[in-house]
mmCIF file of C-alpha atoms in Angstrom:
data_model
loop_
_atom_site.group_PDB
_atom_site.id
_atom_site.type_symbol
_atom_site.label_atom_id
_atom_site.label_comp_id
_atom_site.label_asym_id
_atom_site.label_seq_id
_atom_site.Cartn_x
_atom_site.Cartn_y
_atom_site.Cartn_z
ATOM 1 C CA MET A 1 84.443 92.571 82.529
ATOM 2 C CA ALA A 2 81.628 94.373 84.177
ATOM 3 C CA GLN A 3 79.244 96.162 81.814
ATOM 4 C CA GLU A 4 77.526 99.524 82.097
ATOM 5 C CA GLY A 5 74.115 99.232 83.840
ATOM 6 C CA GLN A 6 75.188 95.962 85.534
ATOM 7 C CA GLU A 7 74.604 95.304 89.229
ATOM 8 C CA VAL A 8 77.914 94.099 90.764
ATOM 9 C CA PRO A 9 79.111 93.014 94.226
ATOM 10 C CA ASN A 10 80.568 95.946 96.169
ATOM 11 C CA ARG A 11 82.339 95.284 99.469
ATOM 12 C CA ARG A 12 82.551 98.360 101.666
ATOM 13 C CA VAL A 13 84.279 99.259 104.944
ATOM 14 C CA ILE A 14 81.969 101.010 107.330
ATOM 15 C CA LEU A 15 82.211 102.557 110.779
ATOM 16 C CA LYS A 16 80.350 100.342 113.247
ATOM 17 C CA ARG A 17 80.292 102.841 116.198
ATOM 18 C CA TYR A 18 81.741 106.080 117.375
ATOM 19 C CA VAL A 19 85.180 105.617 118.939
ATOM 20 C CA THR A 20 86.439 106.865 122.274
ATOM 21 C CA GLY A 21 90.025 106.322 123.174
ATOM 22 C CA PHE A 22 92.136 103.857 121.253
ATOM 23 C CA PRO A 23 90.358 102.420 118.168
ATOM 24 C CA SER A 24 90.058 98.753 117.366
ATOM 25 C CA GLU A 25 89.475 96.741 114.241
ATOM 26 C CA ASP A 26 86.074 95.896 115.615
ATOM 27 C CA ASP A 27 85.033 99.515 115.323
ATOM 28 C CA MET A 28 84.965 98.949 111.561
ATOM 29 C CA GLU A 29 83.385 96.294 109.489
ATOM 30 C CA VAL A 30 83.702 95.014 105.895
ATOM 31 C CA VAL A 31 80.194 94.431 104.636
ATOM 32 C CA ALA A 32 78.823 92.976 101.359
ATOM 33 C CA GLY A 33 76.639 95.049 99.081
ATOM 34 C CA THR A 34 75.973 95.849 95.449
ATOM 35 C CA ALA A 35 76.641 98.809 93.158
ATOM 36 C CA ARG A 36 74.981 99.695 89.906
ATOM 37 C CA LEU A 37 77.457 100.677 87.230
ATOM 38 C CA ALA A 38 75.474 103.650 85.966
ATOM 39 C CA VAL A 39 75.400 107.407 86.405
ATOM 40 C CA PRO A 40 72.283 109.505 87.093
ATOM 41 C CA PRO A 41 70.488 110.597 83.821
ATOM 42 C CA GLY A 42 71.584 114.094 82.694
ATOM 43 C CA SER A 43 74.546 114.186 85.043
ATOM 44 C CA ALA A 44 78.250 114.748 84.337
ATOM 45 C CA ALA A 45 79.441 111.895 86.632
ATOM 46 C CA VAL A 46 81.599 108.886 86.686
ATOM 47 C CA VAL A 47 81.699 105.432 88.303
ATOM 48 C CA VAL A 48 85.257 104.392 89.283
ATOM 49 C CA LYS A 49 86.715 101.030 90.246
ATOM 50 C CA ASN A 50 88.953 101.708 93.128
ATOM 51 C CA LEU A 51 92.540 100.332 92.904
ATOM 52 C CA TYR A 52 94.194 101.822 96.025
ATOM 53 C CA VAL A 53 92.882 103.646 99.021
ATOM 54 C CA SER A 54 95.036 105.556 101.502
ATOM 55 C CA CYS A 55 95.243 104.967 105.258
ATOM 56 C CA ASP A 56 95.964 108.147 107.246
ATOM 57 C CA PRO A 57 96.022 109.068 110.915
ATOM 58 C CA TYR A 58 93.543 111.971 110.353
ATOM 59 C CA MET A 59 90.797 109.338 109.767
ATOM 60 C CA ARG A 60 90.868 108.614 113.493
ATOM 61 C CA THR A 61 89.627 112.111 114.327
ATOM 62 C CA ARG A 62 86.586 111.558 112.144
ATOM 63 C CA MET A 63 85.623 108.441 114.114
ATOM 64 C CA THR A 64 84.702 110.425 117.208
ATOM 65 C CA LYS A 65 81.496 112.334 117.432
ATOM 66 C CA HIS A 66 82.306 116.029 117.989
ATOM 67 C CA GLU A 67 79.789 118.334 119.758
ATOM 68 C CA GLU A 68 81.279 121.290 118.035
ATOM 69 C CA PRO A 69 81.746 121.432 114.185
ATOM 70 C CA SER A 70 85.169 120.119 113.173
ATOM 71 C CA TYR A 71 87.143 121.183 110.126
ATOM 72 C CA ILE A 72 85.921 118.019 108.478
ATOM 73 C CA PRO A 73 82.631 116.132 109.095
ATOM 74 C CA ASP A 74 82.680 113.114 111.394
ATOM 75 C CA PHE A 75 82.062 109.652 109.941
ATOM 76 C CA VAL A 76 78.761 108.163 110.804
ATOM 77 C CA PRO A 77 78.149 104.623 111.990
ATOM 78 C CA GLY A 78 76.826 102.432 109.226
ATOM 79 C CA GLU A 79 78.330 104.599 106.451
ATOM 80 C CA VAL A 80 81.317 103.896 104.251
ATOM 81 C CA LEU A 81 84.678 105.284 105.278
ATOM 82 C CA MET A 82 86.204 107.748 102.774
ATOM 83 C CA ASN A 83 89.699 108.931 101.923
ATOM 84 C CA ASN A 84 91.934 109.600 99.032
ATOM 85 C CA GLY A 85 92.408 106.797 96.399
ATOM 86 C CA VAL A 86 93.546 105.841 92.951
ATOM 87 C CA SER A 87 90.862 104.570 90.558
ATOM 88 C CA ARG A 88 90.031 103.631 87.014
ATOM 89 C CA VAL A 89 86.941 105.114 85.290
ATOM 90 C CA ILE A 90 84.503 102.418 84.184
ATOM 91 C CA VAL A 91 81.431 104.515 83.346
ATOM 92 C CA SER A 92 81.417 108.149 82.431
ATOM 93 C CA SER A 93 78.952 110.818 81.290
ATOM 94 C CA HIS A 94 81.542 113.598 81.860
ATOM 95 C CA PRO A 95 83.307 115.174 78.859
ATOM 96 C CA ASP A 96 86.671 115.431 80.713
ATOM 97 C CA PHE A 97 86.838 111.722 81.694
ATOM 98 C CA LYS A 98 86.551 108.681 79.456
ATOM 99 C CA VAL A 99 86.251 105.017 80.251
ATOM 100 C CA GLY A 100 89.659 103.614 81.108
ATOM 101 C CA ASP A 101 91.117 106.855 82.510
ATOM 102 C CA LEU A 102 93.316 106.538 85.594
ATOM 103 C CA VAL A 103 92.374 109.109 88.216
ATOM 104 C CA TRP A 104 92.973 110.065 91.831
ATOM 105 C CA GLY A 105 90.880 111.863 94.333
ATOM 106 C CA PHE A 106 88.438 111.467 97.240
ATOM 107 C CA THR A 107 86.633 108.098 97.122
ATOM 108 C CA GLY A 108 85.021 105.477 99.247
ATOM 109 C CA TRP A 109 86.634 102.538 101.052
ATOM 110 C CA GLU A 110 84.809 100.199 98.686
ATOM 111 C CA GLU A 111 85.239 98.486 95.346
ATOM 112 C CA TYR A 112 83.144 100.874 93.263
ATOM 113 C CA THR A 113 82.261 104.542 93.840
ATOM 114 C CA LEU A 114 79.858 106.817 92.095
ATOM 115 C CA ILE A 115 81.314 110.373 91.904
ATOM 116 C CA THR A 116 78.817 113.034 90.897
ATOM 117 C CA ASN A 117 81.028 116.083 91.620
ATOM 118 C CA THR A 118 84.124 115.540 89.554
ATOM 119 C CA GLU A 119 85.576 119.025 90.172
ATOM 120 C CA TYR A 120 88.048 117.396 92.534
ATOM 121 C CA LEU A 121 88.827 114.325 90.595
ATOM 122 C CA PHE A 122 92.172 114.432 88.749
ATOM 123 C CA LYS A 123 93.720 112.506 85.899
ATOM 124 C CA ILE A 124 97.049 110.900 86.668
ATOM 125 C CA ASN A 125 99.733 112.846 84.916
ATOM 126 C CA HIS A 126 102.525 110.335 85.156
ATOM 127 C CA PRO A 127 101.028 106.796 84.608
ATOM 128 C CA GLU A 128 104.540 105.522 84.078
ATOM 129 C CA MET A 129 105.076 105.890 87.865
ATOM 130 C CA PRO A 130 103.689 103.386 90.324
ATOM 131 C CA LEU A 131 99.988 104.353 90.551
ATOM 132 C CA SER A 132 99.964 103.930 94.284
ATOM 133 C CA TYR A 133 102.351 106.894 94.570
ATOM 134 C CA TYR A 134 99.297 109.136 93.970
ATOM 135 C CA THR A 135 98.086 108.103 97.421
ATOM 136 C CA GLY A 136 101.302 109.445 98.899
ATOM 137 C CA VAL A 137 104.492 110.947 97.582
ATOM 138 C CA LEU A 138 102.914 112.392 94.447
ATOM 139 C CA GLY A 139 99.648 113.332 96.103
ATOM 140 C CA GLU A 140 98.434 116.777 97.029
ATOM 141 C CA PHE A 141 96.010 118.116 99.631
ATOM 142 C CA ARG A 142 93.094 119.664 97.917
ATOM 143 C CA LYS A 143 89.970 121.552 99.038
ATOM 144 C CA TYR A 144 87.433 118.885 98.296
ATOM 145 C CA GLN A 145 83.752 119.548 98.046
ATOM 146 C CA PHE A 146 82.461 116.206 99.172
ATOM 147 C CA MET A 147 81.412 113.798 96.468
ATOM 148 C CA SER A 148 78.746 111.200 96.397
ATOM 149 C CA CYS A 149 79.417 107.562 96.766
ATOM 150 C CA THR A 150 77.550 104.511 95.620
ATOM 151 C CA VAL A 151 75.392 104.957 98.682
ATOM 152 C CA PHE A 152 75.731 108.671 99.374
ATOM 153 C CA PRO A 153 76.768 108.944 103.137
ATOM 154 C CA SER A 154 74.284 110.756 105.256
ATOM 155 C CA TYR A 155 77.015 112.856 106.946
ATOM 156 C CA LEU A 156 77.811 114.459 103.590
ATOM 157 C CA ARG A 157 74.325 115.104 102.303
ATOM 158 C CA ASN A 158 74.060 118.618 103.726
ATOM 159 C CA VAL A 159 77.696 119.649 103.439
ATOM 160 C CA THR A 160 78.203 122.515 101.040
ATOM 161 C CA SER A 161 81.356 124.051 102.283
ATOM 162 C CA PHE A 162 84.854 123.000 101.322
ATOM 163 C CA ALA A 163 86.960 121.016 103.715
ATOM 164 C CA GLU A 164 90.563 120.010 103.435
ATOM 165 C CA ILE A 165 91.193 116.294 103.551
ATOM 166 C CA LYS A 166 94.540 115.634 105.313
ATOM 167 C CA CYS A 167 95.597 112.536 103.440
ATOM 168 C CA MET A 168 98.328 113.427 100.989
ATOM 169 C CA PRO A 169 101.921 113.496 102.297
ATOM 170 C CA GLY A 170 103.675 114.704 99.131
ATOM 171 C CA LEU A 171 102.854 118.363 98.977
ATOM 172 C CA THR A 172 102.454 118.445 102.726
ATOM 173 C CA THR A 173 106.093 117.575 103.089
ATOM 174 C CA TYR A 174 107.291 119.877 100.383
ATOM 175 C CA SER A 175 105.395 122.953 101.479
ATOM 176 C CA GLY A 176 105.865 122.349 105.225
ATOM 177 C CA PHE A 177 109.606 121.939 104.840
ATOM 178 C CA PHE A 178 110.396 124.621 102.226
ATOM 179 C CA ASP A 179 107.747 127.291 102.901
ATOM 180 C CA VAL A 180 107.261 126.880 106.700
ATOM 181 C CA ALA A 181 110.561 125.613 108.024
ATOM 182 C CA LYS A 182 112.619 127.580 105.399
ATOM 183 C CA PRO A 183 115.837 125.407 105.523
ATOM 184 C CA LYS A 184 119.337 126.658 104.820
ATOM 185 C CA LYS A 185 122.323 124.549 103.875
ATOM 186 C CA GLY A 186 124.068 123.343 107.031
ATOM 187 C CA ASP A 187 120.925 123.463 109.209
ATOM 188 C CA TYR A 188 120.444 120.723 111.885
ATOM 189 C CA VAL A 189 117.150 119.057 111.154
ATOM 190 C CA PHE A 190 115.206 116.596 113.434
ATOM 191 C CA VAL A 191 112.269 114.660 112.118
ATOM 192 C CA SER A 192 109.885 112.626 114.349
ATOM 193 C CA ALA A 193 107.916 109.631 113.078
ATOM 194 C CA ALA A 194 110.647 109.677 110.381
ATOM 195 C CA SER A 195 109.886 106.416 108.679
ATOM 196 C CA GLY A 196 106.264 107.271 107.904
ATOM 197 C CA ALA A 197 104.696 108.695 104.845
ATOM 198 C CA VAL A 198 105.723 112.277 105.580
ATOM 199 C CA GLY A 199 108.870 111.801 107.614
ATOM 200 C CA GLN A 200 110.797 109.719 105.028
ATOM 201 C CA ILE A 201 110.287 112.464 102.361
ATOM 202 C CA VAL A 202 111.156 115.324 104.804
ATOM 203 C CA GLY A 203 114.478 113.707 105.724
ATOM 204 C CA GLN A 204 115.493 113.251 102.097
ATOM 205 C CA LEU A 205 114.537 116.736 101.043
ATOM 206 C CA ALA A 206 116.608 117.992 103.919
ATOM 207 C CA LYS A 207 119.641 115.942 102.722
ATOM 208 C CA LEU A 208 119.197 117.295 99.158
ATOM 209 C CA THR A 209 119.201 120.770 100.712
ATOM 210 C CA GLY A 210 122.554 120.100 102.457
ATOM 211 C CA CYS A 211 121.246 119.679 106.029
ATOM 212 C CA TYR A 212 122.323 117.399 108.802
ATOM 213 C CA VAL A 213 119.378 115.096 109.458
ATOM 214 C CA VAL A 214 118.445 112.894 112.388
ATOM 215 C CA GLY A 215 115.143 110.998 112.650
ATOM 216 C CA SER A 216 113.339 109.109 115.410
ATOM 217 C CA ALA A 217 111.250 105.929 114.800
ATOM 218 C CA GLY A 218 109.718 103.129 116.916
ATOM 219 C CA SER A 219 111.741 100.085 116.001
ATOM 220 C CA ASP A 220 115.289 99.091 115.217
ATOM 221 C CA GLU A 221 114.168 97.962 111.734
ATOM 222 C CA LYS A 222 112.852 101.510 111.067
ATOM 223 C CA VAL A 223 115.998 103.094 112.421
ATOM 224 C CA ASN A 224 118.125 100.937 110.007
ATOM 225 C CA LEU A 225 115.867 101.946 107.130
ATOM 226 C CA LEU A 226 116.254 105.624 107.901
ATOM 227 C CA LYS A 227 119.996 105.374 107.639
ATOM 228 C CA SER A 228 120.368 102.790 104.842
ATOM 229 C CA LYS A 229 117.454 103.670 102.501
ATOM 230 C CA PHE A 230 116.608 107.331 103.282
ATOM 231 C CA SER A 231 120.175 108.652 103.859
ATOM 232 C CA PHE A 232 119.511 110.168 107.326
ATOM 233 C CA ASP A 233 122.790 110.941 109.033
ATOM 234 C CA GLU A 234 121.626 109.401 112.298
ATOM 235 C CA ALA A 235 118.490 107.873 113.774
ATOM 236 C CA PHE A 236 117.329 106.416 117.073
ATOM 237 C CA ASN A 237 114.559 104.261 118.467
ATOM 238 C CA HIS A 238 112.581 106.492 120.744
ATOM 239 C CA LYS A 239 111.077 103.504 122.498
ATOM 240 C CA LYS A 240 114.554 102.535 123.801
ATOM 241 C CA GLU A 241 115.344 106.047 125.110
ATOM 242 C CA GLN A 242 114.334 106.621 128.761
ATOM 243 C CA ASP A 243 115.330 110.255 128.518
ATOM 244 C CA LEU A 244 114.405 111.963 125.252
ATOM 245 C CA ASN A 245 116.148 115.178 126.223
ATOM 246 C CA ALA A 246 119.388 113.278 126.733
ATOM 247 C CA ALA A 247 118.986 111.465 123.512
ATOM 248 C CA LEU A 248 118.523 114.665 121.552
ATOM 249 C CA LYS A 249 121.537 116.290 123.246
ATOM 250 C CA ARG A 250 123.573 113.209 122.178
ATOM 251 C CA TYR A 251 122.597 113.656 118.471
ATOM 252 C CA PHE A 252 122.414 117.424 118.520
ATOM 253 C CA PRO A 253 125.167 118.690 120.873
ATOM 254 C CA ASN A 254 124.877 122.135 119.186
ATOM 255 C CA GLY A 255 121.127 122.124 119.176
ATOM 256 C CA ILE A 256 118.363 121.871 116.547
ATOM 257 C CA ASP A 257 117.602 124.411 113.862
ATOM 258 C CA ILE A 258 114.465 122.776 112.310
ATOM 259 C CA TYR A 259 112.087 120.296 113.904
ATOM 260 C CA PHE A 260 109.470 118.759 111.634
ATOM 261 C CA GLU A 261 106.786 117.820 114.141
ATOM 262 C CA ASN A 262 104.694 114.740 113.592
ATOM 263 C CA VAL A 263 104.286 113.437 117.165
ATOM 264 C CA GLY A 264 103.666 115.975 119.931
ATOM 265 C CA GLY A 265 103.649 115.076 123.584
ATOM 266 C CA ALA A 266 106.860 114.153 125.431
ATOM 267 C CA MET A 267 108.888 114.381 122.181
ATOM 268 C CA LEU A 268 107.839 117.995 121.599
ATOM 269 C CA ASP A 269 108.683 118.884 125.213
ATOM 270 C CA ALA A 270 112.121 117.449 124.772
ATOM 271 C CA VAL A 271 112.820 119.202 121.441
ATOM 272 C CA LEU A 272 111.901 122.591 122.876
ATOM 273 C CA LEU A 273 114.766 122.189 125.318
ATOM 274 C CA ASN A 274 117.175 121.519 122.442
ATOM 275 C CA MET A 275 116.184 124.173 119.929
ATOM 276 C CA ARG A 276 118.780 126.600 118.867
ATOM 277 C CA MET A 277 118.276 130.421 118.801
ATOM 278 C CA HIS A 278 115.907 131.370 116.064
ATOM 279 C CA GLY A 279 114.974 127.816 115.290
ATOM 280 C CA ARG A 280 111.857 126.792 113.396
ATOM 281 C CA ILE A 281 109.220 124.103 114.193
ATOM 282 C CA ALA A 282 106.865 123.064 111.438
ATOM 283 C CA ALA A 283 103.854 121.502 113.153
ATOM 284 C CA CYS A 284 102.467 118.881 110.746
ATOM 285 C CA GLY A 285 100.792 116.476 113.106
ATOM 286 C CA LEU A 286 100.501 115.101 116.676
ATOM 287 C CA ILE A 287 99.914 111.428 116.278
ATOM 288 C CA SER A 288 100.705 110.614 119.928
ATOM 289 C CA GLN A 289 97.601 112.712 120.940
ATOM 290 C CA TYR A 290 94.864 111.427 118.527
ATOM 291 C CA ASN A 291 93.705 108.542 120.734
ATOM 292 C CA LEU A 292 93.892 110.368 124.108
ATOM 293 C CA GLU A 293 90.559 111.451 125.674
ATOM 294 C CA VAL A 294 92.484 114.292 127.483
ATOM 295 C CA PRO A 295 95.456 115.524 125.361
ATOM 296 C CA GLU A 296 98.793 115.965 127.112
ATOM 297 C CA GLY A 297 100.059 119.430 127.982
ATOM 298 C CA VAL A 298 103.355 120.865 126.903
ATOM 299 C CA ARG A 299 105.566 122.217 129.704
ATOM 300 C CA ASN A 300 108.513 123.772 127.915
ATOM 301 C CA LEU A 301 106.804 126.368 125.774
ATOM 302 C CA PHE A 302 108.760 129.195 127.428
ATOM 303 C CA CYS A 303 111.691 128.052 125.256
ATOM 304 C CA LEU A 304 109.883 129.595 122.342
ATOM 305 C CA VAL A 305 110.324 132.985 124.061
ATOM 306 C CA THR A 306 113.934 132.657 125.401
ATOM 307 C CA LYS A 307 115.285 131.114 122.176
ATOM 308 C CA ARG A 308 113.085 133.156 119.789
ATOM 309 C CA VAL A 309 111.853 129.996 118.238
ATOM 310 C CA ARG A 310 109.076 130.139 115.612
ATOM 311 C CA MET A 311 106.595 127.294 115.820
ATOM 312 C CA GLU A 312 103.987 127.332 113.007
ATOM 313 C CA GLY A 313 101.253 124.970 112.090
ATOM 314 C CA PHE A 314 100.162 124.762 108.464
ATOM 315 C CA MET A 315 97.326 123.659 106.270
ATOM 316 C CA VAL A 316 98.416 122.741 102.804
ATOM 317 C CA ARG A 317 95.396 124.408 101.212
ATOM 318 C CA ASP A 318 97.579 127.534 101.388
ATOM 319 C CA TYR A 319 99.987 126.025 98.877
ATOM 320 C CA TYR A 320 97.981 123.830 96.562
ATOM 321 C CA ASP A 321 98.518 126.178 93.602
ATOM 322 C CA SER A 322 102.098 124.987 93.583
ATOM 323 C CA TYR A 323 101.203 121.403 93.052
ATOM 324 C CA ARG A 324 102.253 120.937 89.416
ATOM 325 C CA LYS A 325 105.683 122.464 90.172
ATOM 326 C CA PHE A 326 105.964 120.143 93.140
ATOM 327 C CA GLU A 327 104.853 117.118 91.123
ATOM 328 C CA GLU A 328 107.264 117.591 88.308
ATOM 329 C CA GLU A 329 110.162 118.154 90.731
ATOM 330 C CA MET A 330 109.267 115.058 92.829
ATOM 331 C CA VAL A 331 108.888 112.856 89.750
ATOM 332 C CA GLY A 332 112.366 114.039 88.650
ATOM 333 C CA TYR A 333 113.835 113.107 92.040
ATOM 334 C CA LEU A 334 112.193 109.701 92.017
ATOM 335 C CA LYS A 335 113.237 108.794 88.523
ATOM 336 C CA ALA A 336 116.810 109.926 89.264
ATOM 337 C CA GLY A 337 116.957 107.931 92.387
ATOM 338 C CA LYS A 338 117.517 110.989 94.526
ATOM 339 C CA ILE A 339 114.509 110.208 96.680
ATOM 340 C CA ASN A 340 113.502 106.681 97.714
ATOM 341 C CA TYR A 341 109.979 105.942 98.784
ATOM 342 C CA VAL A 342 108.702 103.006 100.765
ATOM 343 C CA GLU A 343 105.139 101.875 100.994
ATOM 344 C CA ASP A 344 103.359 99.378 103.266
ATOM 345 C CA VAL A 345 100.623 97.852 101.103
ATOM 346 C CA ALA A 346 97.774 95.800 102.696
ATOM 347 C CA ASP A 347 96.227 93.510 100.140
ATOM 348 C CA GLY A 348 92.447 93.614 99.972
ATOM 349 C CA LEU A 349 89.665 95.660 101.648
ATOM 350 C CA GLU A 350 89.416 93.060 104.383
ATOM 351 C CA LYS A 351 92.832 94.154 105.609
ATOM 352 C CA ALA A 352 91.872 97.869 105.685
ATOM 353 C CA PRO A 353 90.759 98.046 109.334
ATOM 354 C CA ALA A 354 93.906 96.398 110.623
ATOM 355 C CA ALA A 355 95.991 98.638 108.334
ATOM 356 C CA LEU A 356 94.446 101.733 109.812
ATOM 357 C CA ILE A 357 94.819 100.610 113.382
ATOM 358 C CA GLY A 358 98.446 99.653 112.682
ATOM 359 C CA LEU A 359 99.285 103.394 112.129
ATOM 360 C CA PHE A 360 98.809 104.037 115.848
ATOM 361 C CA THR A 361 100.933 101.020 117.024
ATOM 362 C CA GLY A 362 103.833 101.568 114.684
ATOM 363 C CA HIS A 363 103.092 98.502 112.695
ATOM 364 C CA ASN A 364 103.468 100.189 109.266
ATOM 365 C CA VAL A 365 106.836 100.735 107.569
ATOM 366 C CA GLY A 366 106.463 103.647 105.243
ATOM 367 C CA LYS A 367 103.271 104.972 103.660
ATOM 368 C CA GLN A 368 100.291 102.787 104.549
ATOM 369 C CA LEU A 369 97.765 102.057 101.900
ATOM 370 C CA VAL A 370 95.336 99.283 100.819
ATOM 371 C CA ALA A 371 95.286 97.551 97.463
ATOM 372 C CA VAL A 372 91.650 97.132 96.545
ATOM 373 C CA ALA A 373 91.942 95.634 93.067
ATOM 374 C CA LYS A 374 94.561 94.762 90.461
ATOM 375 C CA GLU A 375 95.658 97.566 88.243
#
């Protein structure tokens, strides 16, 4: 076991170059390095050993250099990638964290991370649950003030404002569905990218609410999963549908009350034609647009007017105070078997670049994450 003060090997995933268009594995690199298992003198800090790190589509937006300030800083070539993760404390000078504590929060895509700002590091409340769930179904969006890593990334050195890290599907789903879409029993609900980290939870919450639920996915395997594992009433493979408008009319002859939007593009255009009067669209993500140099336009927006549809985007920072209520409710659902959760776990940091790219080709089935070390 590594000892405090020891210098240990520390593999890290870095960005090699800024990305334009569709990213590739070669845009990232796993590099060898070292980390000293020590905290700065006089600090209240921790060194963690990372067990799991999350792969999320928002990371792609940070790989492009933006001329105008974004809601979150761009990654910088040569620096470690960062995202949410689950870790074990191995060195601590902080009174609230002791060696051996299991924690989750913002960390590096590396084996060991020094965290000097622990305000946004959280103890795991339910260690009896799979720890990886805290990268997904039991995770929360937080306002993170950026924390230092073993080698503090240059793009964070001058950041003092708070930024929301879009990496946790649990509270995203809960707040987006209940607070934004405001479902009622008997509503007709459509979920795009339905087998992903967010979609699978939305569909099951909708079923628990008494809604009729249809999901779209990108393979027959995922379609079967939606119906057999996640209890969707119907599902279809959007890649096999030449006319998305016709497909939606087939599954929603009476129209759609709620659309949980994860895709954008042609799917959104087709949905707008099929919304019912006073329908609601909760805009969570637009994964079809992230790799386009010129985003696609939407042609059917006038349907919002004629059908009195409310389309609302949301940032989960507005709901983070309800996290503990959400966590306890979701743990109850999971333990009772009322919600099933599927993860796609890549084993080892060397698999992390491929895992991230796979999000944009539909390779993953369920929540994508990377196992960095054994629990």
